[in-house]
CSV table of C-alpha atoms in Angstrom, one decimal:
chain,number,residue,atom,x,y,z
V,1006,MET,CA,-16.0,24.4,-0.2
V,1007,ARG,CA,-14.4,23.3,-3.4
V,1008,LYS,CA,-11.4,21.9,-1.6
V,1009,CYS,CA,-13.7,20.0,0.8
V,1010,LEU,CA,-15.5,18.4,-2.1
V,1011,MET,CA,-12.3,17.5,-3.9
V,1012,TRP,CA,-10.8,16.0,-0.7
V,1013,SER,CA,-14.0,14.1,0.1
V,1014,LEU,CA,-14.0,12.6,-3.4
V,1015,ALA,CA,-10.4,11.7,-3.0
V,1016,VAL,CA,-11.1,9.8,0.2
V,1017,ALA,CA,-14.0,8.0,-1.4
V,1018,CYS,CA,-11.8,7.0,-4.4
V,1019,ALA,CA,-9.1,5.8,-2.0
V,1020,LEU,CA,-11.5,3.7,0.0
V,1021,VAL,CA,-12.9,2.0,-3.1
V,1022,ALA,CA,-9.3,1.5,-4.3
V,1023,THR,CA,-8.3,0.0,-1.0
V,1024,ALA,CA,-11.2,-2.5,-1.2
V,1025,ALA,CA,-10.3,-3.4,-4.8
V,1026,SER,CA,-6.7,-3.8,-3.9
V,1027,ALA,CA,-7.5,-6.1,-1.0
V,1028,VAL,CA,-9.7,-8.4,-3.1
V,1029,GLY,CA,-7.3,-8.3,-6.0
V,1030,GLY,CA,-4.4,-9.1,-3.8
V,1031,TRP,CA,-6.2,-12.1,-2.3
V,1032,TRP,CA,-7.0,-13.4,-5.8
V,1033,GLN,CA,-3.5,-13.0,-6.9
V,1034,HIS,CA,-2.2,-14.8,-3.9
V,1035,GLN,CA,-4.5,-17.8,-4.8
V,1036,GLY,CA,-3.1,-17.7,-8.4
V,1037,VAL,CA,0.5,-17.5,-7.4
V,1038,ARG,CA,0.1,-20.4,-4.9
V,1039,ALA,CA,-1.5,-22.5,-7.6
V,1040,GLU,CA,1.3,-21.9,-10.2
V,1041,SER,CA,4.4,-21.8,-7.9
V,1042,THR,CA,4.3,-24.6,-5.5
V,1043,ALA,CA,8.1,-25.0,-5.9
V,1044,GLY,CA,8.9,-21.2,-5.9
V,1045,LEU,CA,8.1,-18.4,-8.3
V,1046,THR,CA,10.5,-17.6,-11.1
V,1047,LEU,CA,10.3,-15.5,-14.3
V,1048,ARG,CA,9.7,-18.6,-16.3
V,1049,LYS,CA,6.5,-19.2,-14.5
V,1050,LEU,CA,5.0,-15.8,-15.4
V,1051,PRO,CA,3.2,-17.1,-18.6
V,1052,GLY,CA,1.5,-19.7,-16.3
V,1053,LEU,CA,0.4,-16.9,-14.0
V,1054,ALA,CA,-1.1,-15.0,-16.9
V,1055,ARG,CA,-3.2,-18.0,-17.8
V,1056,ASN,CA,-4.5,-18.4,-14.3
V,1057,SER,CA,-8.0,-17.0,-14.1
V,1058,ARG,CA,-7.8,-16.0,-10.4
V,1059,TRP,CA,-4.5,-14.2,-11.0
V,1060,ARG,CA,-6.0,-12.3,-14.0
V,1061,HIS,CA,-9.0,-11.3,-12.1
V,1062,GLY,CA,-6.8,-10.0,-9.3
V,1063,PHE,CA,-4.7,-8.1,-11.9
V,1064,LEU,CA,-7.8,-6.4,-13.3
V,1065,LEU,CA,-9.0,-5.4,-9.8
V,1066,LEU,CA,-5.5,-4.0,-9.0
V,1067,ALA,CA,-5.6,-2.0,-12.2
V,1068,VAL,CA,-8.9,-0.5,-11.2
V,1069,SER,CA,-7.4,0.2,-7.8
V,1070,ALA,CA,-4.5,2.0,-9.4
V,1071,VAL,CA,-6.7,4.2,-11.5
V,1072,LEU,CA,-8.7,5.2,-8.4
V,1073,GLN,CA,-5.6,5.8,-6.4
V,1074,VAL,CA,-4.1,8.1,-9.1
V,1075,THR,CA,-7.4,10.0,-9.1
V,1076,ALA,CA,-7.3,10.4,-5.3
V,1077,LEU,CA,-3.7,11.6,-5.3
V,1078,ALA,CA,-4.5,14.1,-8.0
V,1079,LEU,CA,-7.3,15.6,-5.8
V,1080,ALA,CA,-5.8,15.6,-2.3
V,1081,PRO,CA,-2.4,15.6,-0.4
V,1082,VAL,CA,-0.6,12.3,-0.2
V,1083,SER,CA,-0.6,12.4,3.6
V,1084,LEU,CA,-4.4,12.3,3.5
V,1085,VAL,CA,-4.9,9.7,0.9
V,1086,ALA,CA,-2.0,7.2,1.4
V,1087,PRO,CA,-2.8,6.0,5.0
V,1088,ILE,CA,-6.2,4.7,3.8
V,1089,ALA,CA,-4.3,1.9,2.1
V,1090,ALA,CA,-3.6,0.3,5.5
V,1091,LEU,CA,-7.3,-0.7,5.6
V,1092,SER,CA,-6.5,-3.4,3.0
V,1093,LEU,CA,-5.2,-5.7,5.7
V,1094,PRO,CA,-8.4,-5.9,7.7
V,1095,ILE,CA,-10.4,-6.4,4.5
V,1096,VAL,CA,-8.2,-9.3,3.2
V,1097,ALA,CA,-8.1,-10.8,6.7
V,1098,VAL,CA,-11.9,-10.9,6.9
V,1099,ILE,CA,-12.0,-12.5,3.4
V,1100,ASN,CA,-9.6,-15.2,4.6
V,1101,VAL,CA,-11.6,-15.9,7.7
V,1102,HIS,CA,-14.7,-16.5,5.6
V,1103,THR,CA,-13.0,-18.5,2.9
V,1104,GLY,CA,-10.4,-20.4,4.8
V,1105,GLY,CA,-12.6,-22.2,7.3
V,1106,GLY,CA,-10.9,-20.7,10.3
V,1107,ARG,CA,-12.8,-19.4,13.3
V,1108,ALA,CA,-12.1,-15.8,14.2
V,1109,THR,CA,-11.6,-15.0,17.9
V,1110,GLY,CA,-12.7,-11.9,19.8
V,1111,ALA,CA,-9.1,-10.7,19.7
V,1112,PHE,CA,-9.1,-10.8,15.9
V,1113,TRP,CA,-12.2,-8.7,15.6
V,1114,LEU,CA,-10.9,-6.3,18.2
V,1115,ALA,CA,-7.7,-5.9,16.2
V,1116,VAL,CA,-9.6,-5.3,13.0
V,1117,THR,CA,-11.7,-2.6,14.7
V,1118,THR,CA,-8.6,-1.0,16.2
V,1119,ALA,CA,-6.9,-0.8,12.8
V,1120,VAL,CA,-10.0,0.8,11.2
V,1121,ILE,CA,-10.5,3.3,14.0
V,1122,GLY,CA,-6.8,4.2,14.0
V,1123,VAL,CA,-6.6,4.8,10.2
V,1124,GLY,CA,-9.9,6.7,10.2
V,1125,SER,CA,-8.8,8.9,13.1
V,1126,PHE,CA,-5.5,9.6,11.4
V,1127,VAL,CA,-7.2,10.6,8.1
V,1128,ALA,CA,-9.6,12.8,10.0
V,1129,ALA,CA,-6.8,14.5,11.9
V,1130,VAL,CA,-4.7,15.1,8.8
V,1131,SER,CA,-7.7,16.6,6.9
V,1132,ARG,CA,-7.8,19.4,9.5
V,1133,ILE,CA,-4.2,20.5,9.0
V,1134,ALA,CA,-3.3,19.3,5.5
V,1135,ILE,CA,-2.5,21.9,2.8
V,1136,ASP,CA,-2.0,21.6,-1.0
V,1137,ALA,CA,1.8,21.7,-1.1
V,1138,ARG,CA,4.0,21.2,-4.0
V,1139,LEU,CA,7.0,18.8,-3.6
V,1140,PRO,CA,10.2,20.5,-4.8
V,1141,ASP,CA,12.1,18.5,-7.5
V,1142,GLN,CA,15.2,18.3,-5.3
V,1143,ALA,CA,13.2,16.9,-2.4
V,1144,ALA,CA,11.6,14.3,-4.7
V,1145,LEU,CA,15.1,13.2,-5.9
V,1146,HIS,CA,16.4,13.0,-2.3
V,1147,ALA,CA,13.4,11.0,-1.1
V,1148,GLY,CA,13.8,8.7,-4.1
V,1149,SER,CA,17.4,8.1,-3.4
V,1150,VAL,CA,16.8,7.2,0.2
V,1151,VAL,CA,13.9,4.9,-0.7
V,1152,ALA,CA,15.9,3.2,-3.4
V,1153,LEU,CA,18.6,2.3,-0.8
V,1154,VAL,CA,16.1,1.0,1.6
V,1155,VAL,CA,14.2,-1.1,-1.0
V,1156,GLY,CA,17.5,-2.5,-2.4
V,1157,SER,CA,18.7,-3.5,1.0
V,1158,LEU,CA,15.4,-5.2,1.9
V,1159,GLY,CA,15.4,-7.0,-1.5
V,1160,VAL,CA,18.9,-8.4,-1.0
V,1161,LEU,CA,18.1,-9.5,2.5
V,1162,GLY,CA,14.8,-11.0,1.4
V,1163,LEU,CA,16.2,-13.0,-1.6
V,1164,ALA,CA,18.8,-14.5,0.7
V,1165,ARG,CA,16.2,-15.9,3.1
V,1166,HIS,CA,13.4,-18.4,2.8
V,1167,GLY,CA,9.8,-18.9,4.0
V,1168,VAL,CA,8.0,-16.4,6.1
V,1169,HIS,CA,11.1,-14.2,6.6
V,1170,ARG,CA,11.6,-13.9,2.9
V,1171,SER,CA,7.9,-12.9,2.5
V,1172,VAL,CA,8.1,-10.3,5.3
V,1173,LEU,CA,11.3,-8.6,3.9
V,1174,LEU,CA,10.1,-8.5,0.3
V,1175,ALA,CA,6.6,-7.3,1.2
V,1176,THR,CA,8.2,-4.6,3.4
V,1177,GLY,CA,10.3,-3.6,0.5
V,1178,ALA,CA,7.3,-3.5,-1.8
V,1179,GLY,CA,5.4,-1.3,0.7
V,1180,VAL,CA,8.3,1.2,0.8
V,1181,ALA,CA,8.4,1.3,-3.0
V,1182,TYR,CA,4.7,1.8,-3.2
V,1183,GLY,CA,4.8,4.6,-0.6
V,1184,LEU,CA,7.3,6.4,-2.8
V,1185,MET,CA,5.0,5.8,-5.8
V,1186,ALA,CA,2.2,7.6,-4.1
V,1187,VAL,CA,4.4,10.6,-3.4
V,1188,LEU,CA,5.8,10.7,-7.0
V,1189,LEU,CA,2.2,10.3,-8.4
V,1190,ARG,CA,1.2,13.4,-6.4
V,1191,HIS,CA,4.3,15.2,-7.6
V,1192,VAL,CA,3.6,14.5,-11.2
V,1193,SER,CA,-0.1,15.3,-11.0
V,1194,VAL,CA,0.5,18.6,-9.2
V,1195,SER,CA,3.2,19.6,-11.7
V,1196,MET,CA,0.8,18.9,-14.6
V,1197,ARG,CA,-1.9,21.0,-12.9
V,1198,PHE,CA,0.4,24.0,-12.6
V,1199,ASP,CA,2.7,23.7,-15.6
V,1200,GLY,CA,1.0,21.4,-18.1
V,1201,LEU,CA,2.5,18.5,-19.9
V,1202,GLY,CA,5.7,20.4,-20.5
V,1203,GLY,CA,6.3,20.7,-16.8
V,1204,VAL,CA,6.0,17.0,-16.0
V,1205,PRO,CA,9.2,15.9,-14.0
V,1206,LEU,CA,10.6,13.1,-16.2
V,1207,LEU,CA,12.8,11.8,-13.3
V,1208,SER,CA,9.7,11.3,-11.2
V,1209,VAL,CA,8.0,9.5,-14.0
V,1210,ALA,CA,11.0,7.2,-14.4
V,1211,GLY,CA,11.0,6.7,-10.6
V,1212,LEU,CA,7.3,5.7,-10.8
V,1213,VAL,CA,7.9,3.0,-13.4
V,1214,VAL,CA,10.9,1.5,-11.5
V,1215,ALA,CA,9.1,1.6,-8.1
V,1216,PHE,CA,6.0,-0.1,-9.7
V,1217,LEU,CA,8.0,-2.8,-11.4
V,1218,VAL,CA,10.2,-3.6,-8.3
V,1219,GLY,CA,7.2,-3.4,-5.9
V,1220,ALA,CA,5.0,-5.7,-8.1
V,1221,TRP,CA,7.7,-8.3,-8.4
V,1222,PHE,CA,8.5,-8.3,-4.7
V,1223,VAL,CA,4.8,-8.7,-4.0
V,1224,GLN,CA,4.5,-11.8,-6.2
V,1225,LEU,CA,7.6,-13.3,-4.6
V,1226,SER,CA,6.1,-12.6,-1.2
V,1227,TYR,CA,2.8,-14.3,-2.1
V,1228,ALA,CA,4.8,-17.4,-3.1
V,1229,SER,CA,6.5,-17.5,0.3
V,1230,GLY,CA,3.9,-16.5,2.9
V,1231,PRO,CA,0.2,-16.0,3.7
V,1232,PRO,CA,-1.7,-13.1,2.1
V,1233,ASP,CA,-2.4,-11.5,5.4
V,1234,LEU,CA,1.3,-11.1,6.2
V,1235,VAL,CA,2.1,-9.8,2.7
V,1236,VAL,CA,-0.7,-7.2,2.8
V,1237,ALA,CA,0.1,-6.2,6.4
V,1238,CYS,CA,3.7,-5.4,5.6
V,1239,GLN,CA,3.0,-3.9,2.2
V,1240,THR,CA,0.2,-1.6,3.2
V,1241,LEU,CA,1.5,-0.5,6.5
V,1242,LEU,CA,4.9,0.5,5.1
V,1243,ASN,CA,3.2,2.0,2.1
V,1244,ALA,CA,1.2,4.3,4.4
V,1245,VAL,CA,4.1,5.1,6.7
V,1246,THR,CA,6.5,5.9,3.9
V,1247,ALA,CA,4.0,8.2,2.0
V,1248,ALA,CA,2.9,9.9,5.2
V,1249,VAL,CA,6.4,10.6,6.4
V,1250,ILE,CA,7.5,12.0,3.0
V,1251,GLY,CA,4.3,14.0,2.6
V,1252,LEU,CA,4.3,15.5,6.1
V,1253,GLY,CA,8.0,15.7,6.7
V,1254,VAL,CA,9.5,16.5,3.3
V,1255,ALA,CA,6.7,17.9,1.1
V,1256,GLY,CA,5.4,20.1,3.9
V,1257,GLU,CA,1.7,19.2,3.5
V,1258,THR,CA,0.7,20.5,7.0
V,1259,SER,CA,0.0,23.8,8.6
V,1260,ASN,CA,-0.3,24.8,12.3
V,1261,THR,CA,1.2,21.5,13.5
V,1262,GLY,CA,1.6,22.2,17.2
V,1263,GLY,CA,2.7,19.7,19.9
V,1264,TRP,CA,-0.8,18.4,20.5
V,1265,THR,CA,-1.4,17.9,16.8
V,1266,VAL,CA,1.8,15.9,16.4
V,1267,ALA,CA,0.9,13.9,19.5
V,1268,ALA,CA,-2.6,13.1,18.1
V,1269,LEU,CA,-1.3,12.0,14.8
V,1270,THR,CA,1.3,9.8,16.5
V,1271,ALA,CA,-1.3,8.2,18.7
V,1272,CYS,CA,-3.6,7.5,15.7
V,1273,GLY,CA,-0.7,6.1,13.7
V,1274,LEU,CA,0.4,3.8,16.5
V,1275,ALA,CA,-3.2,2.6,17.1
V,1276,ALA,CA,-3.5,1.8,13.4
V,1277,ALA,CA,-0.1,0.0,13.3
V,1278,ALA,CA,-1.0,-1.9,16.5
V,1279,GLY,CA,-4.3,-3.0,15.0
V,1280,VAL,CA,-2.7,-4.2,11.8
V,1281,ALA,CA,0.0,-6.1,13.7
V,1282,ALA,CA,-2.6,-7.7,16.0
V,1283,THR,CA,-4.8,-8.6,13.1
V,1284,VAL,CA,-2.0,-10.7,11.6
V,1285,ARG,CA,-1.0,-12.2,15.0
V,1286,ASN,CA,-4.6,-13.3,15.8
V,1287,HIS,CA,-5.6,-14.5,12.3
V,1288,PRO,CA,-6.8,-18.1,12.4
V,1289,ASP,CA,-4.6,-19.1,9.4
V,1290,LEU,CA,-1.4,-18.1,11.2
V,1291,ALA,CA,-2.6,-19.6,14.5
V,1292,ARG,CA,-2.7,-23.0,12.7
V,1293,THR,CA,0.9,-22.7,11.3
């Protein structure tokens, strides 16, 4: 009963965090576009800080981060992280209502598919997830692999321009944020069992680096592409990375038979297809 209440609260926190992240990301995109018409550089950061929309977005993202940390302290990462994929349908709907575009039936079908896919995945994971503790060595291995992937995507993205640059950098940010979710869970569980003295300092360092790299990649992505595309790549890879590490490395599941794996795969594919279709059928992208 206590676990059910904790996990329900975690899901509620994650849902509110996702909504705050979507609105905050949209506001930040507006601010970045207003201050970086010729490209975003470090010299333009003071201008961003003075932009009211960017500041409002930053505050909402800070609230989202606090709620996300709370959710990860209460429930397994494989249950909480996939909910972040709902940011894309939310920001896509915001863009439809503020950008003057006319949404098609295919767009709303895609949004519905994404929501149902994520909801079904979370419901399925809630039946098999367990409170597992990620071994320090596994966290180090996961961090090393993610660092290689994010670094490669960063190099490729910075060498490209336009939408391709936005996609590569947003994907790198999503992978980095997925690792952040896992490391946050690792730190919170270690504190719960071992107190402050048991906090894995390497995971804390990894958290800081992943946050800084991911945040900068996202700002660069906003300067090169539409917010829907940035949020789609970022949130989908965030959810996939965290779920893969949580389920495959941290061992956050029990009694995962063939049918369970098939159900999780089907739900994940439905969510991914819904996210991709939402971007493809968005009115803003249809006009470009």
